[in-house]
Amino acid sequence: MKALVYLGPSKKELDERPKPDIAAPTDAIVRITKTTICGTDLHILKGDVPSCAPGRILGHEGVGVIDRVGPAVTAFKQGDRVLISCISACGKCVYCRKLMYSHCTTGGWILGNKIDGTQAEFVRIPYADTSLYPIPDGSDEEALVMLSDILPTGFECGVLNGKVQPGSTVAIVGAGPIGLAALLTAQFYAPAEIIMIDLDPNRLEVARSFGATAAVNSADGKAVESVMKLTGGRGVDTAIEAVGIPATFELCEEIVGPGGTIANIGVHGTKVTLHLERLWDRNITITTRLVDTVSTPMLLNIVKSRKIDPKLLITHRFKLDSIFDAYEAFGQAAKTKALKIIIDA
Ligand SMILES: NC(=O)c1ccc[n+]([C@@H]2O[C@H](COP(=O)([O-])OP(=O)(O)OC[C@H]3O[C@@H](n4cnc5c(N)ncnc54)[C@H](O)[C@@H]3O)[C@@H](O)[C@H]2O)c1
Ligand SMILES: [Zn+2]
Ligand SMILES: [Zn+2]
């Protein structure tokens, strides 16, 4: 089968690999129909993710059809159409029992990281019963690819942890796919204001069309003043960090109002300054989270009922044969205006 293989920092190839086999009774082999590229795949290619060794097939998102199941799989059979979760969950360990699937002691984020992933014609999914979801009849499969990772991430790490409330004020720093997913799912709770902050005018424009009530381009270094002006000097109730660099987390520290919450989503590779000298008396909460994908069944219902349309996030489409072009378009998002790219396997 064809597969996109990580060969070490800045190196990848589209290689011929053997089709995966069932390795444990709880495994399923899924024939990938559609997959995509995540910002995290770019982090891997930069060498930022040491757990991902050279030789690994990348990808942790996608939909497909069950090709084979191990003898212990009871929820799925050959031919079933499935959504693949970016998080594999045994369902039994201490963390899974607390619904913290991301910390599953033998699963978590392993796909396209510690085991071969979805940017291929076939993938082996461990713990298939608790890591795959049946695709409801009549669903748009491209839209569902957005449910493998980015929608649950924006919702769980940003909106739920950020305690977005009706009538509240929210700022989202970073209008990439994750920040936009937080923007779409924040609206379940009818906040009064959602202020989107980014450097990219195109992404801010997209954010406005997705329901942001204000868009702040922070390139001029005056984002704090702008947010304070928009909030009558109070700051926001929820500041969602969806970039993953010190400057944007520190921006959240400056714009969060008394009693507010900073919900961090970004993957941080360097030290960030916590300004407790300013924050100690402001009754704020800071949260961090690796997506657990516990909200996937709810999000499947929401998408089915057309309360949100995740397909709005899809800007480009490529065949698996042209996956290098897909990486190129995704990596140059400011130029290509790419958000999410569908790869047809
Ligand atoms: N916690 C989790 O479970 C989890 C899961 C998936 C992804 N992530 C992380 O979420 C983050 C966002 O992911 P993404 O795919 O949307 O990334 P992305 O790179 O596509 O988007 C980041 C956005 O931030 C903007 N930006 C960069 N520097 C900025 C600055 N100084 N001020 C304002 N905006 C700035 C960029 O223009 C871009 O639009 C990444 O760090 C990713 O690794 C976390
Ligand atoms: Zn991802
Ligand atoms: Zn577990």
PDB file of C-alpha atoms in Angstrom, residues 17-312:
ATOM      1  CA  ARG A  17       4.559  -0.387   2.679  1.00  0.00           C
ATOM      2  CA  PRO A  18       3.040  -3.776   3.549  1.00  0.00           C
ATOM      3  CA  LYS A  19      -0.663  -3.654   4.410  1.00  0.00           C
ATOM      4  CA  PRO A  20      -1.008  -3.695   8.242  1.00  0.00           C
ATOM      5  CA  ASP A  21      -2.028  -6.894  10.036  1.00  0.00           C
ATOM      6  CA  ILE A  22      -4.183  -7.502  13.101  1.00  0.00           C
ATOM      7  CA  ALA A  23      -1.683  -7.484  15.987  1.00  0.00           C
ATOM      8  CA  ALA A  24      -4.093  -7.806  18.963  1.00  0.00           C
ATOM      9  CA  PRO A  25      -7.607  -9.310  19.185  1.00  0.00           C
ATOM     10  CA  THR A  26      -9.039  -5.802  19.830  1.00  0.00           C
ATOM     11  CA  ASP A  27      -7.576  -4.342  16.578  1.00  0.00           C
ATOM     12  CA  ALA A  28      -9.343  -3.409  13.376  1.00  0.00           C
ATOM     13  CA  ILE A  29      -7.818  -2.721   9.975  1.00  0.00           C
ATOM     14  CA  VAL A  30      -9.482   0.267   8.310  1.00  0.00           C
ATOM     15  CA  ARG A  31      -9.271   1.103   4.610  1.00  0.00           C
ATOM     16  CA  ILE A  32      -8.830   4.885   4.592  1.00  0.00           C
ATOM     17  CA  THR A  33     -11.151   6.807   2.284  1.00  0.00           C
ATOM     18  CA  LYS A  34     -10.313  10.358   3.428  1.00  0.00           C
ATOM     19  CA  THR A  35      -7.618  11.757   5.670  1.00  0.00           C
ATOM     20  CA  THR A  36      -6.039  15.158   6.304  1.00  0.00           C
ATOM     21  CA  ILE A  37      -2.923  16.937   7.592  1.00  0.00           C
ATOM     22  CA  CYS A  38      -2.732  18.500  11.066  1.00  0.00           C
ATOM     23  CA  GLY A  39      -0.490  21.315  12.326  1.00  0.00           C
ATOM     24  CA  THR A  40       0.939  18.643  14.617  1.00  0.00           C
ATOM     25  CA  ASP A  41       2.222  16.713  11.560  1.00  0.00           C
ATOM     26  CA  LEU A  42       4.194  19.847  10.684  1.00  0.00           C
ATOM     27  CA  HIS A  43       5.539  19.925  14.277  1.00  0.00           C
ATOM     28  CA  ILE A  44       6.691  16.289  13.779  1.00  0.00           C
ATOM     29  CA  LEU A  45       8.411  17.203  10.500  1.00  0.00           C
ATOM     30  CA  LYS A  46      10.230  20.020  12.287  1.00  0.00           C
ATOM     31  CA  GLY A  47      11.578  17.412  14.735  1.00  0.00           C
ATOM     32  CA  ASP A  48       9.510  18.815  17.646  1.00  0.00           C
ATOM     33  CA  VAL A  49       7.944  15.462  18.606  1.00  0.00           C
ATOM     34  CA  PRO A  50      10.673  13.041  19.749  1.00  0.00           C
ATOM     35  CA  SER A  51       8.169  10.215  20.434  1.00  0.00           C
ATOM     36  CA  CYS A  52       7.643   9.957  16.655  1.00  0.00           C
ATOM     37  CA  ALA A  53      10.544   7.946  15.252  1.00  0.00           C
ATOM     38  CA  PRO A  54      11.785   7.972  11.651  1.00  0.00           C
ATOM     39  CA  GLY A  55      10.003   5.297   9.614  1.00  0.00           C
ATOM     40  CA  ARG A  56       6.590   6.177  11.058  1.00  0.00           C
ATOM     41  CA  ILE A  57       3.555   6.579   8.781  1.00  0.00           C
ATOM     42  CA  LEU A  58       2.060   9.978   9.700  1.00  0.00           C
ATOM     43  CA  GLY A  59      -1.583  11.019  10.201  1.00  0.00           C
ATOM     44  CA  HIS A  60      -4.081  10.788  13.058  1.00  0.00           C
ATOM     45  CA  GLU A  61      -7.316  11.865  11.381  1.00  0.00           C
ATOM     46  CA  GLY A  62      -9.613  10.250   8.857  1.00  0.00           C
ATOM     47  CA  VAL A  63     -12.627   8.205   7.881  1.00  0.00           C
ATOM     48  CA  GLY A  64     -12.734   4.809   6.219  1.00  0.00           C
ATOM     49  CA  VAL A  65     -14.282   1.374   5.869  1.00  0.00           C
ATOM     50  CA  ILE A  66     -13.581  -1.618   8.124  1.00  0.00           C
ATOM     51  CA  ASP A  67     -11.479  -4.123   6.196  1.00  0.00           C
ATOM     52  CA  ARG A  68     -10.983  -6.715   8.954  1.00  0.00           C
ATOM     53  CA  VAL A  69     -11.542  -6.968  12.714  1.00  0.00           C
ATOM     54  CA  GLY A  70      -9.787  -8.958  15.430  1.00  0.00           C
ATOM     55  CA  PRO A  71     -11.755 -11.698  17.251  1.00  0.00           C
ATOM     56  CA  ALA A  72     -12.461  -9.478  20.315  1.00  0.00           C
ATOM     57  CA  VAL A  73     -14.026  -6.609  18.336  1.00  0.00           C
ATOM     58  CA  THR A  74     -17.800  -6.671  18.788  1.00  0.00           C
ATOM     59  CA  ALA A  75     -18.995  -3.180  17.802  1.00  0.00           C
ATOM     60  CA  PHE A  76     -17.814  -3.226  14.166  1.00  0.00           C
ATOM     61  CA  LYS A  77     -17.714  -5.637  11.236  1.00  0.00           C
ATOM     62  CA  GLN A  78     -16.235  -5.708   7.754  1.00  0.00           C
ATOM     63  CA  GLY A  79     -17.764  -3.033   5.511  1.00  0.00           C
ATOM     64  CA  ASP A  80     -18.812  -0.640   8.313  1.00  0.00           C
ATOM     65  CA  ARG A  81     -18.013   3.004   7.647  1.00  0.00           C
ATOM     66  CA  VAL A  82     -16.120   4.532  10.555  1.00  0.00           C
ATOM     67  CA  LEU A  83     -14.723   7.759  11.919  1.00  0.00           C
ATOM     68  CA  ILE A  84     -11.223   7.359  13.364  1.00  0.00           C
ATOM     69  CA  SER A  85     -10.497   9.218  16.617  1.00  0.00           C
ATOM     70  CA  CYS A  86      -7.017  10.756  16.932  1.00  0.00           C
ATOM     71  CA  ILE A  87      -6.979   9.266  20.442  1.00  0.00           C
ATOM     72  CA  SER A  88      -6.916   5.497  21.006  1.00  0.00           C
ATOM     73  CA  ALA A  89      -8.636   4.411  24.219  1.00  0.00           C
ATOM     74  CA  CYS A  90      -8.587   0.979  25.897  1.00  0.00           C
ATOM     75  CA  GLY A  91     -11.716   1.980  27.842  1.00  0.00           C
ATOM     76  CA  LYS A  92     -10.526   0.101  30.931  1.00  0.00           C
ATOM     77  CA  CYS A  93      -7.469   1.769  32.467  1.00  0.00           C
ATOM     78  CA  VAL A  94      -7.666   4.260  35.333  1.00  0.00           C
ATOM     79  CA  TYR A  95      -7.571   7.279  32.978  1.00  0.00           C
ATOM     80  CA  CYS A  96     -10.090   5.864  30.499  1.00  0.00           C
ATOM     81  CA  ARG A  97     -12.476   5.217  33.422  1.00  0.00           C
ATOM     82  CA  LYS A  98     -12.143   8.927  34.260  1.00  0.00           C
ATOM     83  CA  LEU A  99     -12.902   9.756  30.584  1.00  0.00           C
ATOM     84  CA  MET A 100      -9.345  11.047  30.156  1.00  0.00           C
ATOM     85  CA  TYR A 101      -8.754   8.962  27.038  1.00  0.00           C
ATOM     86  CA  SER A 102      -5.792  11.124  26.033  1.00  0.00           C
ATOM     87  CA  HIS A 103      -3.896   9.641  28.981  1.00  0.00           C
ATOM     88  CA  CYS A 104      -4.912   6.002  28.334  1.00  0.00           C
ATOM     89  CA  THR A 105      -1.974   3.998  29.717  1.00  0.00           C
ATOM     90  CA  THR A 106      -1.666   1.887  26.554  1.00  0.00           C
ATOM     91  CA  GLY A 107      -3.270   4.322  24.057  1.00  0.00           C
ATOM     92  CA  GLY A 108      -3.739   8.089  23.996  1.00  0.00           C
ATOM     93  CA  TRP A 109      -2.240   9.969  21.067  1.00  0.00           C
ATOM     94  CA  ILE A 110      -0.323   7.094  19.481  1.00  0.00           C
ATOM     95  CA  LEU A 111      -1.671   7.139  15.887  1.00  0.00           C
ATOM     96  CA  GLY A 112       0.832   8.675  13.491  1.00  0.00           C
ATOM     97  CA  ASN A 113       3.128   9.150  16.483  1.00  0.00           C
ATOM     98  CA  LYS A 114       4.083   5.910  18.253  1.00  0.00           C
ATOM     99  CA  ILE A 115       2.292   3.607  15.799  1.00  0.00           C
ATOM    100  CA  ASP A 116       1.635   3.973  12.051  1.00  0.00           C
ATOM    101  CA  GLY A 117      -1.067   6.486  11.151  1.00  0.00           C
ATOM    102  CA  THR A 118      -3.768   7.336   8.652  1.00  0.00           C
ATOM    103  CA  GLN A 119      -1.938   8.989   5.722  1.00  0.00           C
ATOM    104  CA  ALA A 120      -1.967   5.640   3.931  1.00  0.00           C
ATOM    105  CA  GLU A 121      -4.343   3.283   2.160  1.00  0.00           C
ATOM    106  CA  PHE A 122      -4.866   1.179   5.317  1.00  0.00           C
ATOM    107  CA  VAL A 123      -4.316   1.679   9.046  1.00  0.00           C
ATOM    108  CA  ARG A 124      -4.358  -0.612  12.090  1.00  0.00           C
ATOM    109  CA  ILE A 125      -6.581   0.816  14.841  1.00  0.00           C
ATOM    110  CA  PRO A 126      -5.988  -0.581  18.350  1.00  0.00           C
ATOM    111  CA  TYR A 127      -8.976  -0.893  20.719  1.00  0.00           C
ATOM    112  CA  ALA A 128     -11.311  -0.542  17.751  1.00  0.00           C
ATOM    113  CA  ASP A 129     -14.515  -0.800  19.839  1.00  0.00           C
ATOM    114  CA  THR A 130     -13.592   2.315  21.857  1.00  0.00           C
ATOM    115  CA  SER A 131     -11.493   4.255  19.320  1.00  0.00           C
ATOM    116  CA  LEU A 132     -13.757   4.202  16.245  1.00  0.00           C
ATOM    117  CA  TYR A 133     -17.246   5.658  15.771  1.00  0.00           C
ATOM    118  CA  PRO A 134     -19.886   4.430  13.331  1.00  0.00           C
ATOM    119  CA  ILE A 135     -20.674   6.978  10.624  1.00  0.00           C
ATOM    120  CA  PRO A 136     -24.401   7.725  10.625  1.00  0.00           C
ATOM    121  CA  ASP A 137     -26.189   7.058   7.307  1.00  0.00           C
ATOM    122  CA  GLY A 138     -26.379  10.078   5.046  1.00  0.00           C
ATOM    123  CA  SER A 139     -23.420  11.849   6.703  1.00  0.00           C
ATOM    124  CA  ASP A 140     -20.956  13.877   4.702  1.00  0.00           C
ATOM    125  CA  GLU A 141     -17.687  12.019   5.219  1.00  0.00           C
ATOM    126  CA  GLU A 142     -15.488  15.005   4.392  1.00  0.00           C
ATOM    127  CA  ALA A 143     -17.165  16.995   7.136  1.00  0.00           C
ATOM    128  CA  LEU A 144     -16.616  14.131   9.583  1.00  0.00           C
ATOM    129  CA  VAL A 145     -12.832  14.176   9.017  1.00  0.00           C
ATOM    130  CA  MET A 146     -12.958  17.401  11.053  1.00  0.00           C
ATOM    131  CA  LEU A 147     -14.246  15.324  13.993  1.00  0.00           C
ATOM    132  CA  SER A 148     -11.140  13.130  14.327  1.00  0.00           C
ATOM    133  CA  ASP A 149      -9.196  15.897  16.044  1.00  0.00           C
ATOM    134  CA  ILE A 150      -9.873  19.592  15.474  1.00  0.00           C
ATOM    135  CA  LEU A 151     -13.525  19.934  16.542  1.00  0.00           C
ATOM    136  CA  PRO A 152     -13.182  17.932  19.770  1.00  0.00           C
ATOM    137  CA  THR A 153      -9.920  19.789  20.473  1.00  0.00           C
ATOM    138  CA  GLY A 154     -11.410  23.262  20.023  1.00  0.00           C
ATOM    139  CA  PHE A 155     -14.494  22.250  22.003  1.00  0.00           C
ATOM    140  CA  GLU A 156     -12.946  20.284  24.893  1.00  0.00           C
ATOM    141  CA  CYS A 157      -9.670  22.159  25.452  1.00  0.00           C
ATOM    142  CA  GLY A 158     -11.040  25.604  24.525  1.00  0.00           C
ATOM    143  CA  VAL A 159     -14.797  25.889  25.039  1.00  0.00           C
ATOM    144  CA  LEU A 160     -15.464  23.381  27.839  1.00  0.00           C
ATOM    145  CA  ASN A 161     -12.291  24.106  29.796  1.00  0.00           C
ATOM    146  CA  GLY A 162     -12.793  27.842  29.167  1.00  0.00           C
ATOM    147  CA  LYS A 163     -16.308  27.633  30.691  1.00  0.00           C
ATOM    148  CA  VAL A 164     -17.921  29.648  27.894  1.00  0.00           C
ATOM    149  CA  GLN A 165     -21.327  30.881  29.151  1.00  0.00           C
ATOM    150  CA  PRO A 166     -24.412  32.490  27.574  1.00  0.00           C
ATOM    151  CA  GLY A 167     -23.870  36.238  27.312  1.00  0.00           C
ATOM    152  CA  SER A 168     -20.161  35.993  28.166  1.00  0.00           C
ATOM    153  CA  THR A 169     -17.187  37.506  26.350  1.00  0.00           C
ATOM    154  CA  VAL A 170     -14.674  35.209  24.666  1.00  0.00           C
ATOM    155  CA  ALA A 171     -11.351  35.919  22.950  1.00  0.00           C
ATOM    156  CA  ILE A 172      -9.690  33.274  20.795  1.00  0.00           C
ATOM    157  CA  VAL A 173      -6.015  33.867  20.041  1.00  0.00           C
ATOM    158  CA  GLY A 174      -5.133  32.012  16.830  1.00  0.00           C
ATOM    159  CA  ALA A 175      -7.530  31.603  13.903  1.00  0.00           C
ATOM    160  CA  GLY A 176      -6.028  28.393  12.540  1.00  0.00           C
ATOM    161  CA  PRO A 177      -8.213  25.285  12.156  1.00  0.00           C
ATOM    162  CA  ILE A 178      -8.158  24.737  15.934  1.00  0.00           C
ATOM    163  CA  GLY A 179      -9.057  28.335  16.832  1.00  0.00           C
ATOM    164  CA  LEU A 180     -11.811  28.270  14.187  1.00  0.00           C
ATOM    165  CA  ALA A 181     -13.112  24.969  15.605  1.00  0.00           C
ATOM    166  CA  ALA A 182     -13.271  26.658  19.021  1.00  0.00           C
ATOM    167  CA  LEU A 183     -15.117  29.570  17.389  1.00  0.00           C
ATOM    168  CA  LEU A 184     -17.721  27.256  15.806  1.00  0.00           C
ATOM    169  CA  THR A 185     -18.298  25.223  18.980  1.00  0.00           C
ATOM    170  CA  ALA A 186     -18.251  28.228  21.391  1.00  0.00           C
ATOM    171  CA  GLN A 187     -21.481  29.302  19.718  1.00  0.00           C
ATOM    172  CA  PHE A 188     -23.303  26.268  21.240  1.00  0.00           C
ATOM    173  CA  TYR A 189     -23.353  28.416  24.411  1.00  0.00           C
ATOM    174  CA  ALA A 190     -24.415  31.740  22.874  1.00  0.00           C
ATOM    175  CA  PRO A 191     -21.641  33.994  24.215  1.00  0.00           C
ATOM    176  CA  ALA A 192     -22.369  37.692  23.600  1.00  0.00           C
ATOM    177  CA  GLU A 193     -18.972  38.498  22.072  1.00  0.00           C
ATOM    178  CA  ILE A 194     -16.322  36.384  20.378  1.00  0.00           C
ATOM    179  CA  ILE A 195     -13.169  38.329  19.567  1.00  0.00           C
ATOM    180  CA  MET A 196     -10.787  36.560  17.189  1.00  0.00           C
ATOM    181  CA  ILE A 197      -7.101  37.523  17.242  1.00  0.00           C
ATOM    182  CA  ASP A 198      -4.541  36.556  14.573  1.00  0.00           C
ATOM    183  CA  LEU A 199      -1.873  38.023  12.298  1.00  0.00           C
ATOM    184  CA  ASP A 200      -3.389  36.677   9.078  1.00  0.00           C
ATOM    185  CA  PRO A 201      -6.059  38.955   7.520  1.00  0.00           C
ATOM    186  CA  ASN A 202      -7.523  36.083   5.484  1.00  0.00           C
ATOM    187  CA  ARG A 203      -8.058  33.896   8.557  1.00  0.00           C
ATOM    188  CA  LEU A 204      -9.623  36.836  10.419  1.00  0.00           C
ATOM    189  CA  GLU A 205     -11.983  37.325   7.475  1.00  0.00           C
ATOM    190  CA  VAL A 206     -12.911  33.625   7.632  1.00  0.00           C
ATOM    191  CA  ALA A 207     -13.462  34.004  11.392  1.00  0.00           C
ATOM    192  CA  ARG A 208     -15.934  36.821  10.817  1.00  0.00           C
ATOM    193  CA  SER A 209     -17.882  34.665   8.374  1.00  0.00           C
ATOM    194  CA  PHE A 210     -17.906  31.884  11.048  1.00  0.00           C
ATOM    195  CA  GLY A 211     -19.543  34.145  13.639  1.00  0.00           C
ATOM    196  CA  ALA A 212     -16.762  36.159  15.309  1.00  0.00           C
ATOM    197  CA  THR A 213     -18.221  39.482  16.494  1.00  0.00           C
ATOM    198  CA  ALA A 214     -14.830  41.235  16.246  1.00  0.00           C
ATOM    199  CA  ALA A 215     -11.502  40.500  14.571  1.00  0.00           C
ATOM    200  CA  VAL A 216      -8.256  41.931  15.894  1.00  0.00           C
ATOM    201  CA  ASN A 217      -5.058  41.836  13.845  1.00  0.00           C
ATOM    202  CA  SER A 218      -2.313  41.727  16.468  1.00  0.00           C
ATOM    203  CA  ALA A 219       0.471  42.545  13.982  1.00  0.00           C
ATOM    204  CA  ASP A 220       0.527  46.165  15.212  1.00  0.00           C
ATOM    205  CA  GLY A 221       1.312  45.055  18.790  1.00  0.00           C
ATOM    206  CA  LYS A 222      -1.853  46.749  20.084  1.00  0.00           C
ATOM    207  CA  ALA A 223      -4.105  43.715  20.610  1.00  0.00           C
ATOM    208  CA  VAL A 224      -4.421  44.342  24.367  1.00  0.00           C
ATOM    209  CA  GLU A 225      -5.639  47.913  23.841  1.00  0.00           C
ATOM    210  CA  SER A 226      -8.085  46.730  21.166  1.00  0.00           C
ATOM    211  CA  VAL A 227      -9.564  44.001  23.392  1.00  0.00           C
ATOM    212  CA  MET A 228      -9.836  46.379  26.359  1.00  0.00           C
ATOM    213  CA  LYS A 229     -11.657  48.881  24.155  1.00  0.00           C
ATOM    214  CA  LEU A 230     -14.052  46.166  22.950  1.00  0.00           C
ATOM    215  CA  THR A 231     -14.792  45.018  26.520  1.00  0.00           C
ATOM    216  CA  GLY A 232     -15.222  48.406  28.222  1.00  0.00           C
ATOM    217  CA  GLY A 233     -11.843  47.969  29.943  1.00  0.00           C
ATOM    218  CA  ARG A 234     -12.923  44.745  31.713  1.00  0.00           C
ATOM    219  CA  GLY A 235     -11.122  42.102  29.679  1.00  0.00           C
ATOM    220  CA  VAL A 236     -12.713  38.831  28.574  1.00  0.00           C
ATOM    221  CA  ASP A 237     -14.387  36.062  30.581  1.00  0.00           C
ATOM    222  CA  THR A 238     -12.642  33.373  28.512  1.00  0.00           C
ATOM    223  CA  ALA A 239      -9.295  33.688  26.713  1.00  0.00           C
ATOM    224  CA  ILE A 240      -8.552  30.668  24.529  1.00  0.00           C
ATOM    225  CA  GLU A 241      -4.920  30.207  23.450  1.00  0.00           C
ATOM    226  CA  ALA A 242      -4.826  28.374  20.098  1.00  0.00           C
ATOM    227  CA  VAL A 243      -1.316  29.086  18.786  1.00  0.00           C
ATOM    228  CA  GLY A 244       1.275  27.559  21.147  1.00  0.00           C
ATOM    229  CA  ILE A 245       3.930  30.274  21.546  1.00  0.00           C
ATOM    230  CA  PRO A 246       4.871  32.403  24.605  1.00  0.00           C
ATOM    231  CA  ALA A 247       3.632  35.700  23.066  1.00  0.00           C
ATOM    232  CA  THR A 248       0.086  34.438  22.596  1.00  0.00           C
ATOM    233  CA  PHE A 249      -0.206  32.849  26.047  1.00  0.00           C
ATOM    234  CA  GLU A 250       1.080  36.089  27.595  1.00  0.00           C
ATOM    235  CA  LEU A 251      -1.489  37.997  25.525  1.00  0.00           C
ATOM    236  CA  CYS A 252      -4.178  35.818  27.141  1.00  0.00           C
ATOM    237  CA  GLU A 253      -2.765  36.743  30.570  1.00  0.00           C
ATOM    238  CA  GLU A 254      -3.208  40.415  29.683  1.00  0.00           C
ATOM    239  CA  ILE A 255      -6.716  40.261  28.253  1.00  0.00           C
ATOM    240  CA  VAL A 256      -8.387  37.917  30.776  1.00  0.00           C
ATOM    241  CA  GLY A 257     -10.730  39.855  33.068  1.00  0.00           C
ATOM    242  CA  PRO A 258     -11.328  39.313  36.807  1.00  0.00           C
ATOM    243  CA  GLY A 259     -12.968  35.933  37.432  1.00  0.00           C
ATOM    244  CA  GLY A 260     -12.055  34.779  33.931  1.00  0.00           C
ATOM    245  CA  THR A 261     -10.451  31.639  32.539  1.00  0.00           C
ATOM    246  CA  ILE A 262      -7.431  31.134  30.291  1.00  0.00           C
ATOM    247  CA  ALA A 263      -7.926  27.873  28.409  1.00  0.00           C
ATOM    248  CA  ASN A 264      -4.702  26.777  26.761  1.00  0.00           C
ATOM    249  CA  ILE A 265      -4.935  24.597  23.640  1.00  0.00           C
ATOM    250  CA  GLY A 266      -1.579  25.291  21.953  1.00  0.00           C
ATOM    251  CA  VAL A 267       1.299  22.807  22.098  1.00  0.00           C
ATOM    252  CA  HIS A 268       4.156  24.709  23.751  1.00  0.00           C
ATOM    253  CA  GLY A 269       7.775  23.854  23.091  1.00  0.00           C
ATOM    254  CA  THR A 270       9.349  26.673  25.091  1.00  0.00           C
ATOM    255  CA  LYS A 271       9.011  28.222  28.542  1.00  0.00           C
ATOM    256  CA  VAL A 272       6.245  30.802  29.039  1.00  0.00           C
ATOM    257  CA  THR A 273       6.230  33.515  31.721  1.00  0.00           C
ATOM    258  CA  LEU A 274       3.364  33.352  34.226  1.00  0.00           C
ATOM    259  CA  HIS A 275       2.724  36.905  35.456  1.00  0.00           C
ATOM    260  CA  LEU A 276       1.425  36.048  38.929  1.00  0.00           C
ATOM    261  CA  GLU A 277       2.489  39.524  40.068  1.00  0.00           C
ATOM    262  CA  ARG A 278      -0.429  40.818  37.973  1.00  0.00           C
ATOM    263  CA  LEU A 279      -2.789  37.869  38.171  1.00  0.00           C
ATOM    264  CA  TRP A 280      -2.663  36.740  41.829  1.00  0.00           C
ATOM    265  CA  ASP A 281      -5.705  38.821  42.912  1.00  0.00           C
ATOM    266  CA  ARG A 282      -7.847  38.436  39.768  1.00  0.00           C
ATOM    267  CA  ASN A 283      -9.639  35.157  40.653  1.00  0.00           C
ATOM    268  CA  ILE A 284      -8.656  33.598  37.359  1.00  0.00           C
ATOM    269  CA  THR A 285      -8.381  29.966  36.316  1.00  0.00           C
ATOM    270  CA  ILE A 286      -5.786  28.544  33.926  1.00  0.00           C
ATOM    271  CA  THR A 287      -6.508  25.205  32.259  1.00  0.00           C
ATOM    272  CA  THR A 288      -4.494  22.858  30.040  1.00  0.00           C
ATOM    273  CA  ARG A 289      -5.667  19.744  28.243  1.00  0.00           C
ATOM    274  CA  LEU A 290      -4.769  17.172  25.641  1.00  0.00           C
ATOM    275  CA  VAL A 291      -7.913  16.424  23.658  1.00  0.00           C
ATOM    276  CA  ASP A 292      -9.738  13.377  25.055  1.00  0.00           C
ATOM    277  CA  THR A 293     -12.286  13.089  22.204  1.00  0.00           C
ATOM    278  CA  VAL A 294     -15.010  12.368  24.775  1.00  0.00           C
ATOM    279  CA  SER A 295     -17.255  14.857  22.959  1.00  0.00           C
ATOM    280  CA  THR A 296     -17.118  12.991  19.615  1.00  0.00           C
ATOM    281  CA  PRO A 297     -20.558  11.297  19.937  1.00  0.00           C
ATOM    282  CA  MET A 298     -22.153  14.661  20.790  1.00  0.00           C
ATOM    283  CA  LEU A 299     -20.344  16.352  17.871  1.00  0.00           C
ATOM    284  CA  LEU A 300     -21.520  13.598  15.493  1.00  0.00           C
ATOM    285  CA  ASN A 301     -25.111  14.412  16.515  1.00  0.00           C
ATOM    286  CA  ILE A 302     -24.534  18.140  16.115  1.00  0.00           C
ATOM    287  CA  VAL A 303     -23.092  17.721  12.622  1.00  0.00           C
ATOM    288  CA  LYS A 304     -25.877  15.313  11.637  1.00  0.00           C
ATOM    289  CA  SER A 305     -28.473  17.884  12.702  1.00  0.00           C
ATOM    290  CA  ARG A 306     -26.575  20.598  10.756  1.00  0.00           C
ATOM    291  CA  LYS A 307     -26.161  22.870  13.791  1.00  0.00           C
ATOM    292  CA  ILE A 308     -22.633  23.489  12.529  1.00  0.00           C
ATOM    293  CA  ASP A 309     -20.982  22.757   9.203  1.00  0.00           C
ATOM    294  CA  PRO A 310     -17.372  21.598   9.685  1.00  0.00           C
ATOM    295  CA  LYS A 311     -17.004  21.424   5.908  1.00  0.00           C
ATOM    296  CA  LEU A 312     -16.525  25.197   5.976  1.00  0.00           C
TER     297      LEU A 312
END
